[in-house]
GROMACS .gro file of C-alpha atoms in nm:
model
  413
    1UNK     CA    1   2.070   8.292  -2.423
    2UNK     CA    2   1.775   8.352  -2.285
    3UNK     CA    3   1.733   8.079  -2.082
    4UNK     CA    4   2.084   8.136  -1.958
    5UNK     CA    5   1.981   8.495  -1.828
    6UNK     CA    6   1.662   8.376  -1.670
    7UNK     CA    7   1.856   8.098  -1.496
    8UNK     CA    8   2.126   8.311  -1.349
    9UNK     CA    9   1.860   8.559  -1.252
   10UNK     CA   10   1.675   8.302  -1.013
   11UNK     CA   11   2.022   8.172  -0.861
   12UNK     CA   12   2.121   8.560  -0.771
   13UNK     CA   13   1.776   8.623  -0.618
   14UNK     CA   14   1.741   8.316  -0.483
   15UNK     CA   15   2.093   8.263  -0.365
   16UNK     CA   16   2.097   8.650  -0.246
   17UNK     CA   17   1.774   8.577  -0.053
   18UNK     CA   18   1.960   8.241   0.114
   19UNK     CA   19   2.279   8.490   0.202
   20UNK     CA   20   2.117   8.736   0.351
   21UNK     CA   21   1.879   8.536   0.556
   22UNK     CA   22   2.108   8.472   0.874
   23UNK     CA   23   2.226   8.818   0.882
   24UNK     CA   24   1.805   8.909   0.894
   25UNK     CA   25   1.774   8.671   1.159
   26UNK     CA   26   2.025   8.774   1.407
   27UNK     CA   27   1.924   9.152   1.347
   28UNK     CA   28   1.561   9.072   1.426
   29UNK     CA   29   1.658   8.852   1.690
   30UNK     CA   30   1.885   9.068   1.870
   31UNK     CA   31   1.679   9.372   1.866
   32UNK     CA   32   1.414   9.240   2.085
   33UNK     CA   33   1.506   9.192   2.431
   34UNK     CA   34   1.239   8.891   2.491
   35UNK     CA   35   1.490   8.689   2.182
   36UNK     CA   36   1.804   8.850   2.218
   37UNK     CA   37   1.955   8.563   2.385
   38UNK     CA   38   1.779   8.314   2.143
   39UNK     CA   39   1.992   8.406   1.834
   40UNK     CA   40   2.217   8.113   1.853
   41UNK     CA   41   1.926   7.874   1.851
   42UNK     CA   42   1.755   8.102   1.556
   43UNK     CA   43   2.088   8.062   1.398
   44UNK     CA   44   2.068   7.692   1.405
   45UNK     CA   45   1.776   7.642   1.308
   46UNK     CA   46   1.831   7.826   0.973
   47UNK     CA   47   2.154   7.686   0.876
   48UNK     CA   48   2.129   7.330   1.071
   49UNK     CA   49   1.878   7.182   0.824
   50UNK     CA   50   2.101   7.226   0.541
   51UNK     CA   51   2.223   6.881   0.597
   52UNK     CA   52   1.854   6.724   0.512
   53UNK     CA   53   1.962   6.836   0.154
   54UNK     CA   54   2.045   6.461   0.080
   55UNK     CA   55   1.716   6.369   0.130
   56UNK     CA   56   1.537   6.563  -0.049
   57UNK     CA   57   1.758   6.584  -0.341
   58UNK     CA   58   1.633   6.242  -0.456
   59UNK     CA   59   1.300   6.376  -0.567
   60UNK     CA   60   1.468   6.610  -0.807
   61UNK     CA   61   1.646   6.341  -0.963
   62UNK     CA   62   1.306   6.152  -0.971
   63UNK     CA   63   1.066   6.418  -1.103
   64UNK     CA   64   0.994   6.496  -1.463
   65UNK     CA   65   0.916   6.860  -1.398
   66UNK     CA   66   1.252   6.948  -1.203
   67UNK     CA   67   1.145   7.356  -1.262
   68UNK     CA   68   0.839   7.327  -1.058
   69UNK     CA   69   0.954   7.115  -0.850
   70UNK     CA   70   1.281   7.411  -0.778
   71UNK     CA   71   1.003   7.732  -0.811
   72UNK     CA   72   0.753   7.517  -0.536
   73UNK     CA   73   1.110   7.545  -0.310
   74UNK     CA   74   1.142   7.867  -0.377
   75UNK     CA   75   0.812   8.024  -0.248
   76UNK     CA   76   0.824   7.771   0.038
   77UNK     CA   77   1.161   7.900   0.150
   78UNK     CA   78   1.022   8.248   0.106
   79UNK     CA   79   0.685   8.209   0.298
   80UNK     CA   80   0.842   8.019   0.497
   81UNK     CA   81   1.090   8.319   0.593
   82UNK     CA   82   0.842   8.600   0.617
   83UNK     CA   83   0.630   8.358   0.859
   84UNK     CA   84   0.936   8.327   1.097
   85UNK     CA   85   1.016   8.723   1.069
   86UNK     CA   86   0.633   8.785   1.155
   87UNK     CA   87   0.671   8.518   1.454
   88UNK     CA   88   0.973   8.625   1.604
   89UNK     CA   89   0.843   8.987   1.636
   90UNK     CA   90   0.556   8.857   1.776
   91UNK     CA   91   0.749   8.698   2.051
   92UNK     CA   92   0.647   8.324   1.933
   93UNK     CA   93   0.968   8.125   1.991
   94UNK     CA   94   0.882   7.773   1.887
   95UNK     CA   95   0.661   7.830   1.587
   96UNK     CA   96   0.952   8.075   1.453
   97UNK     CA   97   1.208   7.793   1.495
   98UNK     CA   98   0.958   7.545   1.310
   99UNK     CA   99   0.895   7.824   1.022
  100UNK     CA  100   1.311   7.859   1.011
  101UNK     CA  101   1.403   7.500   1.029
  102UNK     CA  102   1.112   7.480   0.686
  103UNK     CA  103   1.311   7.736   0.564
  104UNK     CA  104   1.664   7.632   0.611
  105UNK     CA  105   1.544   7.268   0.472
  106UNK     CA  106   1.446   7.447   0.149
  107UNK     CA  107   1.810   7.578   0.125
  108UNK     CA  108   1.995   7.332  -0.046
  109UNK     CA  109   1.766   7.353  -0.334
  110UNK     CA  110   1.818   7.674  -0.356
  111UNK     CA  111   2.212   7.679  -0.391
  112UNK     CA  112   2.308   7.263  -0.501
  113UNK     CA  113   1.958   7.179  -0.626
  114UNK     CA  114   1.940   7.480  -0.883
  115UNK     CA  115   2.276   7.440  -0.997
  116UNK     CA  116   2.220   7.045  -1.067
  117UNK     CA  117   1.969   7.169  -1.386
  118UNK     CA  118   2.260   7.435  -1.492
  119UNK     CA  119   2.381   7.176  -1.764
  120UNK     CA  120   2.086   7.091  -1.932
  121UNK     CA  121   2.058   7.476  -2.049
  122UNK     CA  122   2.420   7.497  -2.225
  123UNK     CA  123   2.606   7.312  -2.524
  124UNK     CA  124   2.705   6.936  -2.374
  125UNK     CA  125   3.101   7.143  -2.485
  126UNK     CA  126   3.337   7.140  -2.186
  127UNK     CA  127   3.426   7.463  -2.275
  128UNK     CA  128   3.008   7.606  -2.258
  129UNK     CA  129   2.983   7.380  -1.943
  130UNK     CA  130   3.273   7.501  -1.774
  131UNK     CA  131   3.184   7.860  -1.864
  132UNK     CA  132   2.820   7.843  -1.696
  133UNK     CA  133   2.952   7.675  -1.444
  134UNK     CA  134   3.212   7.975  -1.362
  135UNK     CA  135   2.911   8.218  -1.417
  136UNK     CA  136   2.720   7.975  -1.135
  137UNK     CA  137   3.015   8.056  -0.938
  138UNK     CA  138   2.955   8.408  -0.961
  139UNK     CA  139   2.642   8.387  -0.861
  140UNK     CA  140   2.742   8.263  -0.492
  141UNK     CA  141   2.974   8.541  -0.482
  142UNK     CA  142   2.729   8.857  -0.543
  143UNK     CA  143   2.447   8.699  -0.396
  144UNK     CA  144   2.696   8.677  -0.094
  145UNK     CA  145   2.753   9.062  -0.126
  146UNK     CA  146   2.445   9.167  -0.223
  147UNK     CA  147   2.202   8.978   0.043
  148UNK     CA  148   2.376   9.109   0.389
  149UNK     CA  149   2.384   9.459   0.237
  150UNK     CA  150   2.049   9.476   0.142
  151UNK     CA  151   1.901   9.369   0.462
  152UNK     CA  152   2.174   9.616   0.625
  153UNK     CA  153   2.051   9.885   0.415
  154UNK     CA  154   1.678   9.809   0.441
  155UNK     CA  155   1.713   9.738   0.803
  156UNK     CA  156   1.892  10.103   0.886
  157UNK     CA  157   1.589  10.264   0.681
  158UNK     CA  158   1.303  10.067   0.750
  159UNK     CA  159   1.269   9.773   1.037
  160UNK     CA  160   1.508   9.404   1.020
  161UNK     CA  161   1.141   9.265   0.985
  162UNK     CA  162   1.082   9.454   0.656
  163UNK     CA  163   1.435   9.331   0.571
  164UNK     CA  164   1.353   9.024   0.627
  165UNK     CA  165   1.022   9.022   0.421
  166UNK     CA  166   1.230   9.171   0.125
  167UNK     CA  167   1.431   8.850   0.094
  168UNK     CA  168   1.117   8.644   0.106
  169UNK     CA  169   0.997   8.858  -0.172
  170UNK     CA  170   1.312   8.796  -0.386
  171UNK     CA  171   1.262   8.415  -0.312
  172UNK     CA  172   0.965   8.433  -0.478
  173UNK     CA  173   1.088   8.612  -0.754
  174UNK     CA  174   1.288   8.393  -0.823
  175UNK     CA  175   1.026   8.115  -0.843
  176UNK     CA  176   0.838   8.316  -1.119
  177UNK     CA  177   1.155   8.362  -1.336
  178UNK     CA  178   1.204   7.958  -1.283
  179UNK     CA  179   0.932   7.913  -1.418
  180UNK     CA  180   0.985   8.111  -1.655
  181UNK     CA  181   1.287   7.914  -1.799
  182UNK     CA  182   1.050   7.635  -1.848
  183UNK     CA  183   0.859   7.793  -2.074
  184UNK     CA  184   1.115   7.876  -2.257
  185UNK     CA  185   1.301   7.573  -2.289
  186UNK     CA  186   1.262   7.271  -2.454
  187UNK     CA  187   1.425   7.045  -2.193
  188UNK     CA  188   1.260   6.674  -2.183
  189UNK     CA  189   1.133   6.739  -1.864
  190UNK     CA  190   0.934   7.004  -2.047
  191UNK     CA  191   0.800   6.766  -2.258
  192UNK     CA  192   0.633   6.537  -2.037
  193UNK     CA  193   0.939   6.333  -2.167
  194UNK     CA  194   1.044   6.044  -1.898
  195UNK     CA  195   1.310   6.157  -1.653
  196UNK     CA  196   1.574   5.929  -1.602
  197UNK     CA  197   1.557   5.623  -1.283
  198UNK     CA  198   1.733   5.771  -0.980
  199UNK     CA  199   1.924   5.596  -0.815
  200UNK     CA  200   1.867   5.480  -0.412
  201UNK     CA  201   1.885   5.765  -0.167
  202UNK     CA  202   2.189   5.528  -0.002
  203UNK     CA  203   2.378   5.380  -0.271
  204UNK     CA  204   2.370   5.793  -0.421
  205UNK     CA  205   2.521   5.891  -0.081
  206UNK     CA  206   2.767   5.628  -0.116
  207UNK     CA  207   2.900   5.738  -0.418
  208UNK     CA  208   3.043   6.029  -0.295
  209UNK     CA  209   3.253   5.882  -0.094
  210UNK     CA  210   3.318   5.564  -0.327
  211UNK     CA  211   3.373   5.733  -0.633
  212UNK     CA  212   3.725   5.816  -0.612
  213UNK     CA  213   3.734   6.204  -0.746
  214UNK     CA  214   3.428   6.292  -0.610
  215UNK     CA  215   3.536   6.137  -0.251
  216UNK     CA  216   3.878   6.380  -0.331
  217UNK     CA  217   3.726   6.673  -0.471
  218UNK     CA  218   3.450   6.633  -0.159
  219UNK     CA  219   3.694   6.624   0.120
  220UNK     CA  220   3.914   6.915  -0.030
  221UNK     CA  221   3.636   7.125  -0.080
  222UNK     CA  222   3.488   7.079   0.293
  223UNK     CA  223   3.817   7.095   0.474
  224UNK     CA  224   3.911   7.434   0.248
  225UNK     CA  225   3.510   7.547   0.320
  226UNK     CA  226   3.598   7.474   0.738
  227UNK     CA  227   3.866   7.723   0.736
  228UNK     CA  228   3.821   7.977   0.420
  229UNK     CA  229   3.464   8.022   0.583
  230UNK     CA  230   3.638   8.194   0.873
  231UNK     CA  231   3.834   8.423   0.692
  232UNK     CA  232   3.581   8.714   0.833
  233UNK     CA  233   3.731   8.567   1.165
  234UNK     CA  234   4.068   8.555   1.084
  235UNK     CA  235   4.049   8.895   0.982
  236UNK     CA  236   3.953   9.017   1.345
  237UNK     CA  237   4.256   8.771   1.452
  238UNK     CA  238   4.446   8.923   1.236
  239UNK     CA  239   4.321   9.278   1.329
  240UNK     CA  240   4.372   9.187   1.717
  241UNK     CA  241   4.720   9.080   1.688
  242UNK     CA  242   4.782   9.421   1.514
  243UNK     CA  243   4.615   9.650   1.733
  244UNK     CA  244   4.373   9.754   1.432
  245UNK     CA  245   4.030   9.912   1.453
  246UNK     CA  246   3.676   9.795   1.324
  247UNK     CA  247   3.742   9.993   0.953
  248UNK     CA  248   4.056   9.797   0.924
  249UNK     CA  249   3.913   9.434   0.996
  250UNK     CA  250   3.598   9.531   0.754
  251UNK     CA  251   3.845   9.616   0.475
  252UNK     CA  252   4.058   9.312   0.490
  253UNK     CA  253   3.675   9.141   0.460
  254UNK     CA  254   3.593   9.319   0.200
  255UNK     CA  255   3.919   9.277   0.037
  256UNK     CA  256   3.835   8.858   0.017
  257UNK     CA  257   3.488   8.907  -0.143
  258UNK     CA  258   3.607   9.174  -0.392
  259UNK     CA  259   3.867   8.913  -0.485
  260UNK     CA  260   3.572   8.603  -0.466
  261UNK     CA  261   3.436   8.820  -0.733
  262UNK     CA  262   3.724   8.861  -0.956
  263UNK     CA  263   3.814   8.503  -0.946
  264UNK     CA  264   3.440   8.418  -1.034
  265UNK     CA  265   3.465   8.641  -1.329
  266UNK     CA  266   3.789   8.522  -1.438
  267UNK     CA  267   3.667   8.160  -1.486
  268UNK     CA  268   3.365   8.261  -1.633
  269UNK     CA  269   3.580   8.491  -1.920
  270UNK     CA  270   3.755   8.245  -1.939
  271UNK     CA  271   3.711   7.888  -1.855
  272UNK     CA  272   3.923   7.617  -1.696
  273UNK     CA  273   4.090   7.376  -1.915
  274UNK     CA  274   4.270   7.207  -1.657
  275UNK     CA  275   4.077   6.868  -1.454
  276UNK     CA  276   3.870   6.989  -1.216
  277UNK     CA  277   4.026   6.702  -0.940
  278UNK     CA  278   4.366   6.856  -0.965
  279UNK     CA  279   4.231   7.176  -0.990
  280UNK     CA  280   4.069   7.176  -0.626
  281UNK     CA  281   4.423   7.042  -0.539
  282UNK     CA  282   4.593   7.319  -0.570
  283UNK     CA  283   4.345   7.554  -0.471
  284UNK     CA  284   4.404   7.443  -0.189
  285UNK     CA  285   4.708   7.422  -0.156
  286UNK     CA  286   4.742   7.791  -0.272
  287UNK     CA  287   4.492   7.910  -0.021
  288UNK     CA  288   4.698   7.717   0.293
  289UNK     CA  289   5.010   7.940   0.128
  290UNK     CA  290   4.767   8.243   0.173
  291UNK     CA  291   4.632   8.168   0.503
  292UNK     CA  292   5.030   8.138   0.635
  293UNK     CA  293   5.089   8.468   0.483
  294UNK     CA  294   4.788   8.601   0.698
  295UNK     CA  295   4.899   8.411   0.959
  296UNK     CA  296   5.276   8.607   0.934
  297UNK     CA  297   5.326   8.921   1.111
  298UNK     CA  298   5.373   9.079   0.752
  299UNK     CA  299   5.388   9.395   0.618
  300UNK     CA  300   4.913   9.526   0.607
  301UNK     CA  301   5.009   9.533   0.185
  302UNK     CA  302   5.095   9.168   0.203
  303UNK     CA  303   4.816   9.069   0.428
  304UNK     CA  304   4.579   9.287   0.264
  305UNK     CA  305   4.673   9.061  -0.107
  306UNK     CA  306   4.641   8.742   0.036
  307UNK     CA  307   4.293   8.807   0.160
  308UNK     CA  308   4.199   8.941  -0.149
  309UNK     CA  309   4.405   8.605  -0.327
  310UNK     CA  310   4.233   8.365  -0.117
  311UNK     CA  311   3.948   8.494  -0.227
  312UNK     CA  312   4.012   8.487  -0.560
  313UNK     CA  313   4.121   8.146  -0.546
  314UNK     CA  314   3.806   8.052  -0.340
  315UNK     CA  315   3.618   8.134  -0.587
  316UNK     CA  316   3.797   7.882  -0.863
  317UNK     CA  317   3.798   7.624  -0.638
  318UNK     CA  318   3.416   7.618  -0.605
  319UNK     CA  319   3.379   7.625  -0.993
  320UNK     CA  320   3.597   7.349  -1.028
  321UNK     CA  321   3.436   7.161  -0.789
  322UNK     CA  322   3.090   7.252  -0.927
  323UNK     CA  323   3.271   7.089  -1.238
  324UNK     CA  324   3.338   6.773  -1.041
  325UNK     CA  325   3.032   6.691  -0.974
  326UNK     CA  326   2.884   6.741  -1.279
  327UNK     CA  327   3.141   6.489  -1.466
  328UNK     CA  328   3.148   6.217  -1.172
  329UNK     CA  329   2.802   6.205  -1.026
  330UNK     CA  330   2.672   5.854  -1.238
  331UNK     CA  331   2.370   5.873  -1.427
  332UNK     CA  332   2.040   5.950  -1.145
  333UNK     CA  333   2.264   6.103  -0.906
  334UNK     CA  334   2.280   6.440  -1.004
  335UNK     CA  335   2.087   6.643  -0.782
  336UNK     CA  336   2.206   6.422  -0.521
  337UNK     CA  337   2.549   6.472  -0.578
  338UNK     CA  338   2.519   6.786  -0.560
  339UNK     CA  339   2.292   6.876  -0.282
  340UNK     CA  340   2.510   6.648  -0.098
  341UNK     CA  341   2.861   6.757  -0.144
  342UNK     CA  342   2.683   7.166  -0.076
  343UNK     CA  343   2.520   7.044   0.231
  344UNK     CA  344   2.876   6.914   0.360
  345UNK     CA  345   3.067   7.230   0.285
  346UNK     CA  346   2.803   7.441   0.464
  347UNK     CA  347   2.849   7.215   0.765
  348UNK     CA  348   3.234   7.204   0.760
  349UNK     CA  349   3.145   7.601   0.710
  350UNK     CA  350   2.969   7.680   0.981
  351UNK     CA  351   3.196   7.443   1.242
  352UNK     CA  352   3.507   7.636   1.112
  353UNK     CA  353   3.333   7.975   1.204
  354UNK     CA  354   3.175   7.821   1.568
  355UNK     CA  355   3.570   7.737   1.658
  356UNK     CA  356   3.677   8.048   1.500
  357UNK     CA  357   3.417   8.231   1.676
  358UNK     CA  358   3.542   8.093   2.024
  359UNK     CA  359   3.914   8.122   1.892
  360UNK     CA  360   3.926   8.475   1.766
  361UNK     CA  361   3.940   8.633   2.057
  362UNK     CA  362   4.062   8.416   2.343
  363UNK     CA  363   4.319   8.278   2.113
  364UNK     CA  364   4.377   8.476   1.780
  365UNK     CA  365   4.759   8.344   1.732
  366UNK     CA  366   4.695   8.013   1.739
  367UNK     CA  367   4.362   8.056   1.527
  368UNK     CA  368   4.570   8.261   1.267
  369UNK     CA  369   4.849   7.942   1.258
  370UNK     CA  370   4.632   7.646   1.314
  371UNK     CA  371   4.393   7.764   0.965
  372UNK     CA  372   4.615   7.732   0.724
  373UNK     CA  373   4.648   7.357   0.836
  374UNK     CA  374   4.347   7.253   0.701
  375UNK     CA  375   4.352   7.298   0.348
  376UNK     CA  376   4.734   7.193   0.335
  377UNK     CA  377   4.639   6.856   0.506
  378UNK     CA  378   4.340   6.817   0.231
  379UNK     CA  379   4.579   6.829  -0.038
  380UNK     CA  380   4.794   6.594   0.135
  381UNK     CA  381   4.520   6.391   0.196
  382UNK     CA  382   4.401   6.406  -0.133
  383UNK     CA  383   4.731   6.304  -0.305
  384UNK     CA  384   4.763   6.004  -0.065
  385UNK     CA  385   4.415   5.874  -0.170
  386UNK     CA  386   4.504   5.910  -0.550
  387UNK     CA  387   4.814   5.730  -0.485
  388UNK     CA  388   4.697   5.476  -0.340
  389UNK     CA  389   4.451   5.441  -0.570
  390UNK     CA  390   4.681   5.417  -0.834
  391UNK     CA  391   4.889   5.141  -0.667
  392UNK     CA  392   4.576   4.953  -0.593
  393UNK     CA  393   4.457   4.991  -0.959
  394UNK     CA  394   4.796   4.913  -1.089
  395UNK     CA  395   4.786   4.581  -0.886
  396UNK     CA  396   4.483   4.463  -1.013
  397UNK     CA  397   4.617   4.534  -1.337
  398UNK     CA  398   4.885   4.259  -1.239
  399UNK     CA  399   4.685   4.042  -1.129
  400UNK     CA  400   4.460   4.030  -1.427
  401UNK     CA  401   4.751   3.951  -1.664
  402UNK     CA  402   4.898   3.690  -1.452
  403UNK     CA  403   4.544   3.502  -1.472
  404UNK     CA  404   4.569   3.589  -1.886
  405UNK     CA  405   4.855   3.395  -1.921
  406UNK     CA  406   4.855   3.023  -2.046
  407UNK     CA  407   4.866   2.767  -1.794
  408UNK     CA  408   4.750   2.997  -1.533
  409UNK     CA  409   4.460   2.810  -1.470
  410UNK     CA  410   4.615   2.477  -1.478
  411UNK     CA  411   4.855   2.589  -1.230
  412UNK     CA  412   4.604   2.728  -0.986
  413UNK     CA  413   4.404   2.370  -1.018
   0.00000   0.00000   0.00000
């Protein structure tokens, strides 16, 4: 248990501390007249370098001492952060963007990387993995709430700089209490124990997408992330189209994370029992029903649920697909796996709110009808794959009986 509390205690500072971090950024950016215009490129460079995740992830898999390797990231990504708060103050455009790019490569670890070691602390059960892994889930979603609010709140009282510095300081928090759970446990990597061979940085890339689930669950996930990431967005769409004020939009926002919450502590009470494949299927499916009702010129009750349900089912989606990759990712792939598939739903992520950005306001009907496309046409996707696999697998099938049967050879010669 108490490796379990010490674990989720890193992820929330450490995933609060990655949350918060582009919300810092733009403040301190913004407030300065010399960077004001820069905070697109400040932007960037914090979020951009998310996609190195893949390789870096391999020397997780490799190392015996995972923990230090995870509490080394931490600190780095903290330092790292205060260094570019410092420099941007200072006016010092180039080193900042070198100090956030460090930063931003350090994420990944932070949010795939750390959740990669989750099973080794809980029961090999489905039902204790699936239950930490809905508690992981959780973690995303109040380190997603509390990050942005404590820089807002620091920020109003103090300076975005000391805002700034305060996530750097939970960062490396978070890299004590990591270590922390290595003293506690008695994982073999503790032990000086061999970790196993990982696999090829390439051939662990490849298995995403040649794997079938994980190529399913992957493709779901990052065409669900592209356009449940804009839901803050679509909520100004939404609030356009209706002539509603600022307090409005912000409540229809606040309305999907409260229900991100609840969904993450719903599958952490109580867990999944359902495959997580088909599970990120309907998801899916159930958030492009959502995103049409937002979409509707409905009743404010109706469109005020179905940003709180696609929230909710947001959040189930991730802990199935957390699930996914911790059943499918072959043995040295782990921390690839997962680091990979995280790095691909940020990017899908952040494109979905650069269009939706653009979109919002120029075009806010055909932003509100074109986002529920995207998930629908990832379940669609998604079924077409698996059926075709099956066929494919079913032909083989044929094939290999037809070469079983006697005189099969003979005939071929």
């Amino acid at each position: 248990m108490r490796r379990l509390i010490a674990y989720f205690s890193a992820a929330t500072l450490a995933r609060s501390a990655d949350a918060g971090a582009i919300v810092a950024v733009v403040l301190l950016a913004a407030a300065r007249p010399a960077t004001s215009g820069l905070v697109g490129l400040f932007g960037a460079a914090l979020t951009a370098p998310h996609l190195a995740g893949p390789f870096l992830a391999p020397v997780l898999d490799r190392t015996r001492r995972p923990r230090i390797l995870l509490a080394g990231a931490f600190l780095l990504y903290g330092v790292s952060l205060a260094t570019a708060a410092v420099l941007i103050v200072g006016g010092f455009v180039v080193p900042s963007v070198v100090a956030l790019v460090i930063a931003g490569a350090c994420g990944p670890i932070l949010t795939g990387g750390l959740s990669s070691q989750l099973g080794q602390l809980v029961a090999p059960t489905a039902r204790a993995q699936r239950r930490a892994q809905g508690a992981d889930a959780l973690t995303y979603g109040v380190a997603a709430t509390i990050g942005p609010v404590v820089v807002a709140l620091v920020a109003r009282s103090s300076s975005a700089v000391w805002a700034t510095i305060s996530l750097a300081g939970s960062a490396a928090v978070a890299a004590i209490v990591v270590l922390l759970i290595a003293r506690r446990s008695a994982a073999p990597d503790d032990r000086g124990e061999p970790a196993p061979e990982a696999v090829p940085f390439w051939r662990a890339l490849a298995t995403v997408f040649t794997v079938g689930p994980l190529r399913r669950v992957t493709l779901v996930v990052c065409l669900t992330a592209a356009a449940v990431g804009a839901v803050p967005l679509l909520g100004l769409a939404s609030g356009i189209r209706a002539g509603a004020g600022a307090s409005e939009v912000a409540l229809l926002v606040a309305l999907f994370g409260a229900g991100n919450l609840i969904g993450a502590v719903a599958v952490t009470i109580r867990p999944l029992r359902t495959a997580p494949e088909p599970t990120v299927g309907w998801t899916a499916l159930v958030s492009a029903c959502c995103l049409v009702l937002i979409a509707l010129p409905l009743p404010p009750v109706v469109n005020a649920l179905a940003f709180g349900l696609v929230g909710a089912v947001s959040a189930v989606q991730f802990a199935s697909s957390l699930t996914a990759r911790s059943d499918f990712a072959p043995e040295g792939t782990r921390a690839q796996v997962f680091v990979t598939v995280g790095g691909l739903k940020v990017a899908f992520s952040s494109l979905g709110v650069a269009v939706a950005g653009v979109a919002a306001v120029r075009a806010p009907d055909a932003l509100l009808l074109m986002a529920p496309l995207l998930p629908a046409v990832a379940f669609a996707t998604m079924l077409a794959d698996r059926a075709a696999g099956t066929f494919a697998q079913r032909r083989r099938g044929r094939a290999s009986q037809r070469a079983r049967r006697p005189g099969a050879a003979g005939s071929a010669e």
